[in-house]
PDB file of C-alpha atoms in Angstrom:
ATOM      1  CA  UNK J 133      -2.779 -31.208 -11.177  1.00  0.00           C
ATOM      2  CA  UNK J 134      -5.871 -31.897  -9.040  1.00  0.00           C
ATOM      3  CA  UNK J 135      -4.724 -35.453  -8.125  1.00  0.00           C
ATOM      4  CA  UNK J 136      -1.167 -34.123  -6.947  1.00  0.00           C
ATOM      5  CA  UNK J 137      -2.930 -31.739  -4.792  1.00  0.00           C
ATOM      6  CA  UNK J 138      -4.837 -34.223  -3.579  1.00  0.00           C
ATOM      7  CA  UNK J 139      -2.093 -36.470  -2.591  1.00  0.00           C
ATOM      8  CA  UNK J 140      -0.213 -33.882  -0.943  1.00  0.00           C
ATOM      9  CA  UNK J 141      -0.050 -34.819   3.108  1.00  0.00           C
ATOM     10  CA  UNK J 142       0.631 -31.286   3.828  1.00  0.00           C
ATOM     11  CA  UNK J 143      -2.639 -29.626   2.229  1.00  0.00           C
ATOM     12  CA  UNK J 144      -4.096 -27.684   5.304  1.00  0.00           C
ATOM     13  CA  UNK J 145      -6.838 -29.544   6.673  1.00  0.00           C
ATOM     14  CA  UNK J 146     -10.231 -27.346   7.860  1.00  0.00           C
ATOM     15  CA  UNK J 147     -11.284 -28.236  11.458  1.00  0.00           C
ATOM     16  CA  UNK J 148     -14.936 -27.734  12.197  1.00  0.00           C
ATOM     17  CA  UNK J 149     -15.430 -26.634  15.966  1.00  0.00           C
ATOM     18  CA  UNK J 150     -19.229 -26.591  16.919  1.00  0.00           C
ATOM     19  CA  UNK J 151     -19.394 -29.701  19.098  1.00  0.00           C
ATOM     20  CA  UNK J 152     -19.590 -32.342  16.152  1.00  0.00           C
ATOM     21  CA  UNK J 153     -17.192 -34.514  14.504  1.00  0.00           C
ATOM     22  CA  UNK J 154     -14.743 -33.515  12.003  1.00  0.00           C
ATOM     23  CA  UNK J 155     -16.123 -35.049   8.731  1.00  0.00           C
ATOM     24  CA  UNK J 156     -14.400 -34.531   5.644  1.00  0.00           C
ATOM     25  CA  UNK J 157     -10.781 -34.117   7.117  1.00  0.00           C
ATOM     26  CA  UNK J 158      -9.650 -37.065   5.079  1.00  0.00           C
ATOM     27  CA  UNK J 159     -11.828 -36.459   2.112  1.00  0.00           C
ATOM     28  CA  UNK J 160      -9.863 -35.859  -1.343  1.00  0.00           C
ATOM     29  CA  UNK J 161      -9.640 -32.370  -2.067  1.00  0.00           C
ATOM     30  CA  UNK J 162     -13.109 -31.460  -4.261  1.00  0.00           C
ATOM     31  CA  UNK J 163     -15.317 -33.096  -1.244  1.00  0.00           C
ATOM     32  CA  UNK J 164     -13.056 -31.476   1.088  1.00  0.00           C
ATOM     33  CA  UNK J 165     -13.665 -27.756  -0.852  1.00  0.00           C
ATOM     34  CA  UNK J 166     -17.613 -28.550  -1.121  1.00  0.00           C
ATOM     35  CA  UNK J 167     -17.544 -29.025   2.778  1.00  0.00           C
ATOM     36  CA  UNK J 168     -16.332 -25.880   3.120  1.00  0.00           C
ATOM     37  CA  UNK J 169     -18.573 -23.820   0.755  1.00  0.00           C
ATOM     38  CA  UNK J 170     -21.678 -25.741   1.998  1.00  0.00           C
ATOM     39  CA  UNK J 171     -20.803 -24.951   5.736  1.00  0.00           C
ATOM     40  CA  UNK J 172     -20.159 -20.878   4.609  1.00  0.00           C
ATOM     41  CA  UNK J 173     -23.576 -21.103   2.584  1.00  0.00           C
ATOM     42  CA  UNK J 174     -25.675 -22.566   5.576  1.00  0.00           C
ATOM     43  CA  UNK J 175     -23.745 -20.457   8.055  1.00  0.00           C
ATOM     44  CA  UNK J 176     -24.720 -17.075   5.967  1.00  0.00           C
ATOM     45  CA  UNK J 177     -28.474 -18.335   5.244  1.00  0.00           C
ATOM     46  CA  UNK J 178     -28.896 -18.835   8.809  1.00  0.00           C
ATOM     47  CA  UNK J 179     -27.517 -15.303  10.004  1.00  0.00           C
ATOM     48  CA  UNK J 180     -30.067 -13.802   7.378  1.00  0.00           C
ATOM     49  CA  UNK J 181     -32.698 -15.731   9.131  1.00  0.00           C
ATOM     50  CA  UNK J 182     -31.912 -14.921  12.615  1.00  0.00           C
ATOM     51  CA  UNK J 183     -31.631 -11.145  11.670  1.00  0.00           C
ATOM     52  CA  UNK J 184     -35.345 -11.395  10.290  1.00  0.00           C
ATOM     53  CA  UNK J 185     -36.095 -12.759  13.721  1.00  0.00           C
ATOM     54  CA  UNK J 186     -34.097  -9.854  15.310  1.00  0.00           C
ATOM     55  CA  UNK J 187     -31.328 -11.782  17.135  1.00  0.00           C
ATOM     56  CA  UNK J 188     -28.293 -10.592  15.455  1.00  0.00           C
ATOM     57  CA  UNK J 189     -26.194  -7.700  17.123  1.00  0.00           C
ATOM     58  CA  UNK J 190     -26.018  -5.403  14.582  1.00  0.00           C
ATOM     59  CA  UNK J 191     -25.945  -5.794  10.649  1.00  0.00           C
ATOM     60  CA  UNK J 192     -24.525  -8.693   8.622  1.00  0.00           C
ATOM     61  CA  UNK J 193     -23.302  -8.897   4.969  1.00  0.00           C
ATOM     62  CA  UNK J 194     -22.923 -12.191   3.050  1.00  0.00           C
ATOM     63  CA  UNK J 195     -20.861 -13.477   0.696  1.00  0.00           C
ATOM     64  CA  UNK J 196     -23.618 -15.926  -0.543  1.00  0.00           C
ATOM     65  CA  UNK J 197     -22.121 -16.865  -4.072  1.00  0.00           C
ATOM     66  CA  UNK J 198     -18.842 -15.968  -3.591  1.00  0.00           C
ATOM     67  CA  UNK J 199     -17.914 -19.344  -1.567  1.00  0.00           C
ATOM     68  CA  UNK J 200     -15.099 -20.791  -4.063  1.00  0.00           C
ATOM     69  CA  UNK J 201     -13.088 -17.573  -3.665  1.00  0.00           C
ATOM     70  CA  UNK J 202     -12.492 -18.096   0.143  1.00  0.00           C
ATOM     71  CA  UNK J 203     -12.036 -21.760  -0.161  1.00  0.00           C
ATOM     72  CA  UNK J 204      -9.467 -21.623  -2.840  1.00  0.00           C
ATOM     73  CA  UNK J 205      -7.495 -18.765  -1.527  1.00  0.00           C
ATOM     74  CA  UNK J 206      -7.670 -19.644   2.021  1.00  0.00           C
ATOM     75  CA  UNK J 207      -6.440 -23.018   1.483  1.00  0.00           C
ATOM     76  CA  UNK J 208      -3.403 -21.969  -0.641  1.00  0.00           C
ATOM     77  CA  UNK J 209      -2.241 -20.133   2.562  1.00  0.00           C
ATOM     78  CA  UNK J 210      -0.156 -21.210   5.544  1.00  0.00           C
ATOM     79  CA  UNK J 211      -2.658 -20.581   8.203  1.00  0.00           C
ATOM     80  CA  UNK J 212       0.269 -20.663  10.916  1.00  0.00           C
ATOM     81  CA  UNK J 213       1.994 -17.724   9.672  1.00  0.00           C
ATOM     82  CA  UNK J 214       0.379 -15.965   6.748  1.00  0.00           C
ATOM     83  CA  UNK J 215      -2.057 -13.063   7.736  1.00  0.00           C
ATOM     84  CA  UNK J 216      -5.278 -12.505   6.350  1.00  0.00           C
ATOM     85  CA  UNK J 217      -7.204  -9.125   6.399  1.00  0.00           C
ATOM     86  CA  UNK J 218     -10.646  -9.268   5.415  1.00  0.00           C
ATOM     87  CA  UNK J 219     -13.654  -6.905   4.923  1.00  0.00           C
ATOM     88  CA  UNK J 220     -17.170  -6.211   5.835  1.00  0.00           C
ATOM     89  CA  UNK J 221     -18.010  -9.315   3.741  1.00  0.00           C
ATOM     90  CA  UNK J 222     -15.822 -11.557   5.988  1.00  0.00           C
ATOM     91  CA  UNK J 223     -17.829 -14.747   7.266  1.00  0.00           C
ATOM     92  CA  UNK J 224     -16.725 -16.898   4.051  1.00  0.00           C
ATOM     93  CA  UNK J 225     -12.846 -15.767   4.699  1.00  0.00           C
ATOM     94  CA  UNK J 226     -13.352 -16.678   8.474  1.00  0.00           C
ATOM     95  CA  UNK J 227     -14.654 -19.892   8.287  1.00  0.00           C
ATOM     96  CA  UNK J 228     -12.475 -21.354   5.274  1.00  0.00           C
ATOM     97  CA  UNK J 229      -9.630 -19.908   7.610  1.00  0.00           C
ATOM     98  CA  UNK J 230     -10.849 -21.312  11.081  1.00  0.00           C
ATOM     99  CA  UNK J 231     -13.531 -23.609  10.767  1.00  0.00           C
ATOM    100  CA  UNK J 232     -15.135 -21.601  14.080  1.00  0.00           C
ATOM    101  CA  UNK J 233     -18.374 -21.791  13.290  1.00  0.00           C
ATOM    102  CA  UNK J 234     -19.927 -21.586  16.820  1.00  0.00           C
ATOM    103  CA  UNK J 235     -17.605 -18.828  17.711  1.00  0.00           C
ATOM    104  CA  UNK J 236     -18.234 -16.876  14.620  1.00  0.00           C
ATOM    105  CA  UNK J 237     -22.257 -17.271  15.003  1.00  0.00           C
ATOM    106  CA  UNK J 238     -22.228 -16.390  18.902  1.00  0.00           C
ATOM    107  CA  UNK J 239     -20.243 -13.483  17.901  1.00  0.00           C
ATOM    108  CA  UNK J 240     -22.775 -12.102  15.475  1.00  0.00           C
ATOM    109  CA  UNK J 241     -25.481 -12.968  17.749  1.00  0.00           C
ATOM    110  CA  UNK J 242     -23.400 -10.740  20.469  1.00  0.00           C
ATOM    111  CA  UNK J 243     -22.885 -13.669  23.057  1.00  0.00           C
ATOM    112  CA  UNK J 244     -19.984 -13.642  25.187  1.00  0.00           C
ATOM    113  CA  UNK J 245     -18.689 -17.112  23.809  1.00  0.00           C
ATOM    114  CA  UNK J 246     -18.118 -15.421  20.400  1.00  0.00           C
ATOM    115  CA  UNK J 247     -14.379 -15.181  18.956  1.00  0.00           C
ATOM    116  CA  UNK J 248     -14.503 -11.338  19.954  1.00  0.00           C
ATOM    117  CA  UNK J 249     -16.743 -11.678  23.154  1.00  0.00           C
ATOM    118  CA  UNK J 250     -19.681 -10.401  21.280  1.00  0.00           C
ATOM    119  CA  UNK J 251     -18.265  -6.980  20.826  1.00  0.00           C
ATOM    120  CA  UNK J 252     -16.832  -7.248  17.179  1.00  0.00           C
ATOM    121  CA  UNK J 253     -19.826  -8.356  15.278  1.00  0.00           C
ATOM    122  CA  UNK J 254     -19.749  -9.272  11.768  1.00  0.00           C
ATOM    123  CA  UNK J 255     -17.149  -6.747  10.552  1.00  0.00           C
ATOM    124  CA  UNK J 256     -14.517  -6.810  13.410  1.00  0.00           C
ATOM    125  CA  UNK J 257     -13.482 -10.164  13.884  1.00  0.00           C
ATOM    126  CA  UNK J 258     -10.015 -10.796  15.446  1.00  0.00           C
ATOM    127  CA  UNK J 259      -8.869 -14.378  15.691  1.00  0.00           C
ATOM    128  CA  UNK J 260      -5.320 -15.765  15.755  1.00  0.00           C
ATOM    129  CA  UNK J 261      -4.079 -14.549  12.130  1.00  0.00           C
ATOM    130  CA  UNK J 262      -7.417 -13.154  11.081  1.00  0.00           C
ATOM    131  CA  UNK J 263      -8.945  -9.777  11.015  1.00  0.00           C
ATOM    132  CA  UNK J 264     -11.173  -8.048   9.372  1.00  0.00           C
ATOM    133  CA  UNK J 265     -12.899  -4.230   8.960  1.00  0.00           C
ATOM    134  CA  UNK J 266     -15.987  -2.526   7.511  1.00  0.00           C
ATOM    135  CA  UNK J 267     -13.972   0.518   6.130  1.00  0.00           C
ATOM    136  CA  UNK J 268     -13.687   0.348   2.377  1.00  0.00           C
ATOM    137  CA  UNK J 269      -9.939   0.286   1.460  1.00  0.00           C
ATOM    138  CA  UNK J 270      -8.932   0.609   5.444  1.00  0.00           C
ATOM    139  CA  UNK J 271      -7.357  -2.855   5.550  1.00  0.00           C
ATOM    140  CA  UNK J 272      -4.701  -2.203   2.765  1.00  0.00           C
ATOM    141  CA  UNK J 273      -2.197  -0.013   4.444  1.00  0.00           C
ATOM    142  CA  UNK J 274      -2.383  -2.371   7.427  1.00  0.00           C
ATOM    143  CA  UNK J 275      -1.488  -5.452   5.270  1.00  0.00           C
ATOM    144  CA  UNK J 276       1.521  -3.892   3.588  1.00  0.00           C
ATOM    145  CA  UNK J 277       2.783  -2.990   6.980  1.00  0.00           C
ATOM    146  CA  UNK J 278       2.001  -6.276   8.396  1.00  0.00           C
ATOM    147  CA  UNK J 279       3.728  -7.867   5.268  1.00  0.00           C
ATOM    148  CA  UNK J 280       6.797  -5.473   5.811  1.00  0.00           C
ATOM    149  CA  UNK J 281       7.230  -6.433   9.499  1.00  0.00           C
ATOM    150  CA  UNK J 282       7.141 -10.472   8.986  1.00  0.00           C
ATOM    151  CA  UNK J 283       8.474 -10.638   5.836  1.00  0.00           C
ATOM    152  CA  UNK J 284      11.947 -12.175   7.482  1.00  0.00           C
ATOM    153  CA  UNK J 285       9.914 -15.300   8.759  1.00  0.00           C
ATOM    154  CA  UNK J 286       8.524 -16.057   5.195  1.00  0.00           C
ATOM    155  CA  UNK J 287       5.150 -14.793   5.992  1.00  0.00           C
ATOM    156  CA  UNK J 288       2.920 -13.236   3.463  1.00  0.00           C
ATOM    157  CA  UNK J 289      -0.453 -11.021   4.050  1.00  0.00           C
ATOM    158  CA  UNK J 290      -3.626 -11.201   2.137  1.00  0.00           C
ATOM    159  CA  UNK J 291      -6.220  -8.195   1.726  1.00  0.00           C
ATOM    160  CA  UNK J 292      -9.307  -8.838   0.500  1.00  0.00           C
ATOM    161  CA  UNK J 293     -10.957  -5.965  -1.589  1.00  0.00           C
ATOM    162  CA  UNK J 294     -14.310  -5.937  -4.125  1.00  0.00           C
ATOM    163  CA  UNK J 295     -14.778  -3.851  -6.821  1.00  0.00           C
ATOM    164  CA  UNK J 296     -16.590  -0.966  -5.035  1.00  0.00           C
ATOM    165  CA  UNK J 297     -13.057  -0.512  -3.321  1.00  0.00           C
ATOM    166  CA  UNK J 298     -11.427   0.618  -6.831  1.00  0.00           C
ATOM    167  CA  UNK J 299     -12.209   4.576  -6.026  1.00  0.00           C
ATOM    168  CA  UNK J 300     -10.480   4.521  -2.632  1.00  0.00           C
ATOM    169  CA  UNK J 301      -6.964   6.572  -2.516  1.00  0.00           C
ATOM    170  CA  UNK J 302      -5.254   4.218   0.161  1.00  0.00           C
ATOM    171  CA  UNK J 303      -5.494   1.388  -2.391  1.00  0.00           C
ATOM    172  CA  UNK J 304      -3.676   2.771  -4.980  1.00  0.00           C
ATOM    173  CA  UNK J 305      -1.057   4.478  -2.052  1.00  0.00           C
ATOM    174  CA  UNK J 306      -0.460   0.706  -0.785  1.00  0.00           C
ATOM    175  CA  UNK J 307       0.010  -0.628  -4.435  1.00  0.00           C
ATOM    176  CA  UNK J 308       2.884   1.844  -4.660  1.00  0.00           C
ATOM    177  CA  UNK J 309       4.393   1.357  -1.457  1.00  0.00           C
ATOM    178  CA  UNK J 310       4.557  -2.299  -1.541  1.00  0.00           C
ATOM    179  CA  UNK J 311       5.967  -2.319  -5.016  1.00  0.00           C
ATOM    180  CA  UNK J 312       8.641   0.116  -3.766  1.00  0.00           C
ATOM    181  CA  UNK J 313       9.466  -1.842  -0.172  1.00  0.00           C
ATOM    182  CA  UNK J 314       9.123  -5.002  -1.745  1.00  0.00           C
ATOM    183  CA  UNK J 315       6.022  -6.165   0.663  1.00  0.00           C
ATOM    184  CA  UNK J 316       4.846  -9.911   0.185  1.00  0.00           C
ATOM    185  CA  UNK J 317       1.415  -8.954  -0.120  1.00  0.00           C
ATOM    186  CA  UNK J 318      -1.482 -10.377  -1.912  1.00  0.00           C
ATOM    187  CA  UNK J 319      -4.200  -7.814  -3.056  1.00  0.00           C
ATOM    188  CA  UNK J 320      -7.482 -10.191  -3.781  1.00  0.00           C
ATOM    189  CA  UNK J 321      -9.784  -8.733  -5.883  1.00  0.00           C
ATOM    190  CA  UNK J 322     -13.474 -10.369  -5.599  1.00  0.00           C
ATOM    191  CA  UNK J 323     -14.921  -8.385  -8.751  1.00  0.00           C
ATOM    192  CA  UNK J 324     -19.152  -9.110  -8.231  1.00  0.00           C
ATOM    193  CA  UNK J 325     -19.871  -6.111 -10.496  1.00  0.00           C
ATOM    194  CA  UNK J 326     -21.933  -4.255  -7.885  1.00  0.00           C
ATOM    195  CA  UNK J 327     -20.974  -2.015  -4.716  1.00  0.00           C
ATOM    196  CA  UNK J 328     -23.950  -2.035  -2.237  1.00  0.00           C
ATOM    197  CA  UNK J 329     -26.671  -1.407  -5.238  1.00  0.00           C
ATOM    198  CA  UNK J 330     -24.314   0.697  -7.763  1.00  0.00           C
ATOM    199  CA  UNK J 331     -23.366  -1.441 -10.701  1.00  0.00           C
ATOM    200  CA  UNK J 332     -19.567  -1.352 -11.403  1.00  0.00           C
ATOM    201  CA  UNK J 333     -20.090   0.199 -15.011  1.00  0.00           C
ATOM    202  CA  UNK J 334     -21.147   3.469 -13.054  1.00  0.00           C
ATOM    203  CA  UNK J 335     -18.348   3.944 -10.487  1.00  0.00           C
ATOM    204  CA  UNK J 336     -15.072   1.998 -11.959  1.00  0.00           C
ATOM    205  CA  UNK J 337     -13.373   3.209 -15.187  1.00  0.00           C
ATOM    206  CA  UNK J 338     -10.726   1.065 -16.937  1.00  0.00           C
ATOM    207  CA  UNK J 339      -9.736  -2.218 -16.186  1.00  0.00           C
ATOM    208  CA  UNK J 340      -9.506  -3.813 -12.817  1.00  0.00           C
ATOM    209  CA  UNK J 341      -7.528  -6.620 -14.000  1.00  0.00           C
ATOM    210  CA  UNK J 342      -4.602  -4.535 -15.135  1.00  0.00           C
ATOM    211  CA  UNK J 343      -4.983  -1.908 -12.057  1.00  0.00           C
ATOM    212  CA  UNK J 344      -2.063  -3.142 -10.645  1.00  0.00           C
ATOM    213  CA  UNK J 345       0.313  -3.240 -13.915  1.00  0.00           C
ATOM    214  CA  UNK J 346       1.452   0.473 -13.711  1.00  0.00           C
ATOM    215  CA  UNK J 347       2.925  -0.280 -10.432  1.00  0.00           C
ATOM    216  CA  UNK J 348       5.231  -3.013 -11.751  1.00  0.00           C
ATOM    217  CA  UNK J 349       3.452  -5.686  -9.726  1.00  0.00           C
ATOM    218  CA  UNK J 350       2.522  -8.842 -11.182  1.00  0.00           C
ATOM    219  CA  UNK J 351      -1.317  -9.734 -11.776  1.00  0.00           C
ATOM    220  CA  UNK J 352      -2.860 -13.187 -11.443  1.00  0.00           C
ATOM    221  CA  UNK J 353      -6.463 -13.316 -12.849  1.00  0.00           C
ATOM    222  CA  UNK J 354      -9.423 -16.002 -12.969  1.00  0.00           C
ATOM    223  CA  UNK J 355     -13.299 -15.782 -14.180  1.00  0.00           C
ATOM    224  CA  UNK J 356     -15.172 -19.019 -12.755  1.00  0.00           C
ATOM    225  CA  UNK J 357     -16.509 -20.399  -9.761  1.00  0.00           C
ATOM    226  CA  UNK J 358     -14.117 -23.424  -9.331  1.00  0.00           C
ATOM    227  CA  UNK J 359     -12.590 -23.697  -6.013  1.00  0.00           C
ATOM    228  CA  UNK J 360      -9.717 -26.091  -7.043  1.00  0.00           C
ATOM    229  CA  UNK J 361      -8.993 -23.624 -10.081  1.00  0.00           C
ATOM    230  CA  UNK J 362      -9.139 -21.013  -7.640  1.00  0.00           C
ATOM    231  CA  UNK J 363      -6.548 -22.374  -5.166  1.00  0.00           C
ATOM    232  CA  UNK J 364      -4.415 -23.603  -7.814  1.00  0.00           C
ATOM    233  CA  UNK J 365      -4.083 -19.981  -8.964  1.00  0.00           C
ATOM    234  CA  UNK J 366      -3.941 -18.638  -5.517  1.00  0.00           C
ATOM    235  CA  UNK J 367      -0.667 -21.131  -4.664  1.00  0.00           C
ATOM    236  CA  UNK J 368       0.713 -19.680  -7.680  1.00  0.00           C
ATOM    237  CA  UNK J 369       0.403 -16.054  -6.274  1.00  0.00           C
ATOM    238  CA  UNK J 370       1.179 -17.239  -2.737  1.00  0.00           C
ATOM    239  CA  UNK J 371       4.217 -18.911  -3.759  1.00  0.00           C
ATOM    240  CA  UNK J 372       5.447 -15.861  -5.777  1.00  0.00           C
ATOM    241  CA  UNK J 373       5.024 -13.436  -2.845  1.00  0.00           C
ATOM    242  CA  UNK J 374       6.578 -15.964  -0.233  1.00  0.00           C
ATOM    243  CA  UNK J 375       9.699 -16.608  -2.931  1.00  0.00           C
ATOM    244  CA  UNK J 376      10.160 -12.916  -4.208  1.00  0.00           C
ATOM    245  CA  UNK J 377       9.213 -10.926  -1.551  1.00  0.00           C
ATOM    246  CA  UNK J 378       6.903  -9.057  -4.029  1.00  0.00           C
ATOM    247  CA  UNK J 379       3.377  -7.819  -3.787  1.00  0.00           C
ATOM    248  CA  UNK J 380       0.968  -9.654  -6.538  1.00  0.00           C
ATOM    249  CA  UNK J 381      -2.696  -8.806  -7.770  1.00  0.00           C
ATOM    250  CA  UNK J 382      -5.141 -11.899  -7.822  1.00  0.00           C
ATOM    251  CA  UNK J 383      -8.096 -10.677  -9.564  1.00  0.00           C
ATOM    252  CA  UNK J 384     -11.368 -13.194  -9.031  1.00  0.00           C
ATOM    253  CA  UNK J 385     -14.563 -12.569 -11.067  1.00  0.00           C
ATOM    254  CA  UNK J 386     -17.519 -13.842  -9.027  1.00  0.00           C
ATOM    255  CA  UNK J 387     -21.150 -13.106  -8.275  1.00  0.00           C
ATOM    256  CA  UNK J 388     -23.086 -12.006  -5.393  1.00  0.00           C
ATOM    257  CA  UNK J 389     -26.128 -14.067  -5.528  1.00  0.00           C
ATOM    258  CA  UNK J 390     -27.623 -12.415  -2.116  1.00  0.00           C
ATOM    259  CA  UNK J 391     -27.778  -8.426  -1.601  1.00  0.00           C
ATOM    260  CA  UNK J 392     -25.885  -6.165  -0.359  1.00  0.00           C
ATOM    261  CA  UNK J 393     -26.587  -6.443   3.504  1.00  0.00           C
ATOM    262  CA  UNK J 394     -30.142  -7.924   3.770  1.00  0.00           C
ATOM    263  CA  UNK J 395     -32.891  -6.777   1.359  1.00  0.00           C
ATOM    264  CA  UNK J 396     -30.994  -4.179  -0.416  1.00  0.00           C
ATOM    265  CA  UNK J 397     -30.839  -5.528  -4.007  1.00  0.00           C
ATOM    266  CA  UNK J 398     -31.842  -3.513  -6.784  1.00  0.00           C
ATOM    267  CA  UNK J 399     -30.864  -5.725  -9.657  1.00  0.00           C
ATOM    268  CA  UNK J 400     -33.249  -6.654 -12.397  1.00  0.00           C
ATOM    269  CA  UNK J 401     -35.007 -10.424 -12.373  1.00  0.00           C
ATOM    270  CA  UNK J 402     -32.228 -10.873 -15.614  1.00  0.00           C
ATOM    271  CA  UNK J 403     -29.222  -9.968 -13.836  1.00  0.00           C
ATOM    272  CA  UNK J 404     -30.341 -11.905 -10.853  1.00  0.00           C
ATOM    273  CA  UNK J 405     -30.717 -14.893 -12.934  1.00  0.00           C
ATOM    274  CA  UNK J 406     -27.570 -14.484 -14.450  1.00  0.00           C
ATOM    275  CA  UNK J 407     -25.615 -14.268 -10.985  1.00  0.00           C
ATOM    276  CA  UNK J 408     -27.393 -17.604 -10.029  1.00  0.00           C
ATOM    277  CA  UNK J 409     -26.489 -19.250 -13.160  1.00  0.00           C
ATOM    278  CA  UNK J 410     -22.867 -18.926 -11.711  1.00  0.00           C
ATOM    279  CA  UNK J 411     -23.660 -20.154  -8.341  1.00  0.00           C
ATOM    280  CA  UNK J 412     -20.187 -22.492  -7.293  1.00  0.00           C
ATOM    281  CA  UNK J 413     -22.415 -24.798  -5.016  1.00  0.00           C
ATOM    282  CA  UNK J 414     -24.128 -26.963  -7.749  1.00  0.00           C
ATOM    283  CA  UNK J 415     -21.174 -27.974  -9.784  1.00  0.00           C
ATOM    284  CA  UNK J 416     -19.309 -29.013  -6.664  1.00  0.00           C
ATOM    285  CA  UNK J 417     -22.410 -31.132  -5.365  1.00  0.00           C
ATOM    286  CA  UNK J 418     -22.326 -32.770  -8.884  1.00  0.00           C
ATOM    287  CA  UNK J 419     -18.550 -33.715  -8.186  1.00  0.00           C
ATOM    288  CA  UNK J 420     -18.939 -35.220  -4.870  1.00  0.00           C
ATOM    289  CA  UNK J 421     -20.220 -38.838  -4.036  1.00  0.00           C
ATOM    290  CA  UNK J 422     -21.466 -38.246  -0.868  1.00  0.00           C
ATOM    291  CA  UNK J 423     -22.742 -34.688  -0.949  1.00  0.00           C
ATOM    292  CA  UNK J 424     -26.049 -35.702   1.040  1.00  0.00           C
ATOM    293  CA  UNK J 425     -23.755 -36.998   3.882  1.00  0.00           C
ATOM    294  CA  UNK J 426     -21.846 -33.612   3.933  1.00  0.00           C
ATOM    295  CA  UNK J 427     -25.047 -31.403   3.589  1.00  0.00           C
ATOM    296  CA  UNK J 428     -26.181 -33.478   6.755  1.00  0.00           C
ATOM    297  CA  UNK J 429     -22.952 -32.561   9.046  1.00  0.00           C
ATOM    298  CA  UNK J 430     -22.606 -28.782   7.577  1.00  0.00           C
ATOM    299  CA  UNK J 431     -26.785 -28.428   8.796  1.00  0.00           C
ATOM    300  CA  UNK J 432     -25.884 -30.478  11.888  1.00  0.00           C
ATOM    301  CA  UNK J 433     -22.641 -28.127  12.706  1.00  0.00           C
ATOM    302  CA  UNK J 434     -24.909 -24.835  12.289  1.00  0.00           C
ATOM    303  CA  UNK J 435     -27.504 -25.984  14.399  1.00  0.00           C
ATOM    304  CA  UNK J 436     -25.598 -26.973  17.178  1.00  0.00           C
ATOM    305  CA  UNK J 437     -23.659 -23.673  16.974  1.00  0.00           C
ATOM    306  CA  UNK J 438     -27.018 -21.698  17.006  1.00  0.00           C
ATOM    307  CA  UNK J 439     -28.470 -23.658  19.884  1.00  0.00           C
ATOM    308  CA  UNK J 440     -25.077 -23.137  21.806  1.00  0.00           C
ATOM    309  CA  UNK J 441     -24.965 -19.344  21.026  1.00  0.00           C
ATOM    310  CA  UNK J 442     -28.758 -18.861  22.189  1.00  0.00           C
ATOM    311  CA  UNK J 443     -27.868 -20.511  25.401  1.00  0.00           C
ATOM    312  CA  UNK J 444     -24.819 -18.096  26.048  1.00  0.00           C
ATOM    313  CA  UNK J 445     -24.958 -15.068  28.024  1.00  0.00           C
ATOM    314  CA  UNK J 446     -24.798 -11.588  26.136  1.00  0.00           C
ATOM    315  CA  UNK J 447     -22.030  -9.561  26.028  1.00  0.00           C
ATOM    316  CA  UNK J 448     -22.546  -6.455  28.118  1.00  0.00           C
ATOM    317  CA  UNK J 449     -20.757  -2.980  28.476  1.00  0.00           C
TER     318      UNK J 449
END
């Protein structure tokens, strides 16, 4: 199946906008996905460094270790019409969707050249069909509403959730209404087994995988870190939601390697080592013949974006 995907000329291409050439647009799927994942990783590592220097506007939450989810799911969508609703951990989703590295970094640095003029910050991005919000579960009713509003033109909506959001009533109200009204919305659950510093076992009962079944909602599930496998599964989910005008539940077991925000990580050394063992970057790097070239390109994109943002004016008012 991988070879047929790579040969598909309609496969969505990521454009990198940071004053550099778009290396990788003609690369096969594995190299292309690796480039997107590495770009996300380097951007978020740089954001943590910028925060430590006091150069960010507000806080930031990274998705280090979860890059395969963003790349796999976003590339299964039609960027021209599908609507994405992300959360506080949104950078990976945004970069996979837009490639707007310079605009993202400038936004989080509070610069006028940011995608929201430097006023949205890390958690409140609004760019084309991409939206994010830091309120846990708050995006689910909106995702259902936009899916219903746009279903006649074949659009689907995607809502990214975490295991820590399973205690929010709005999630279950949204599942119910999506099923009753036939909303083509995909609820993507990135289960990293910890909410801020609280292990999932202390807050979530029962099975997250089976959460949507009582509502008659079809479930797709994957436990792994291969973005190509996630892409293939997400394609199934997207095709189902679009063709049937029905919601679905896409469960992804993942790992958050970094802290919740900056330095608030209370996990044991053993648990952190287990998380690092599932890092999706090294396996993809081994599958790419020109990884060094891609790495160098991604570093140049991030360096240029930081330089441009630093030189831009701060947002006022």
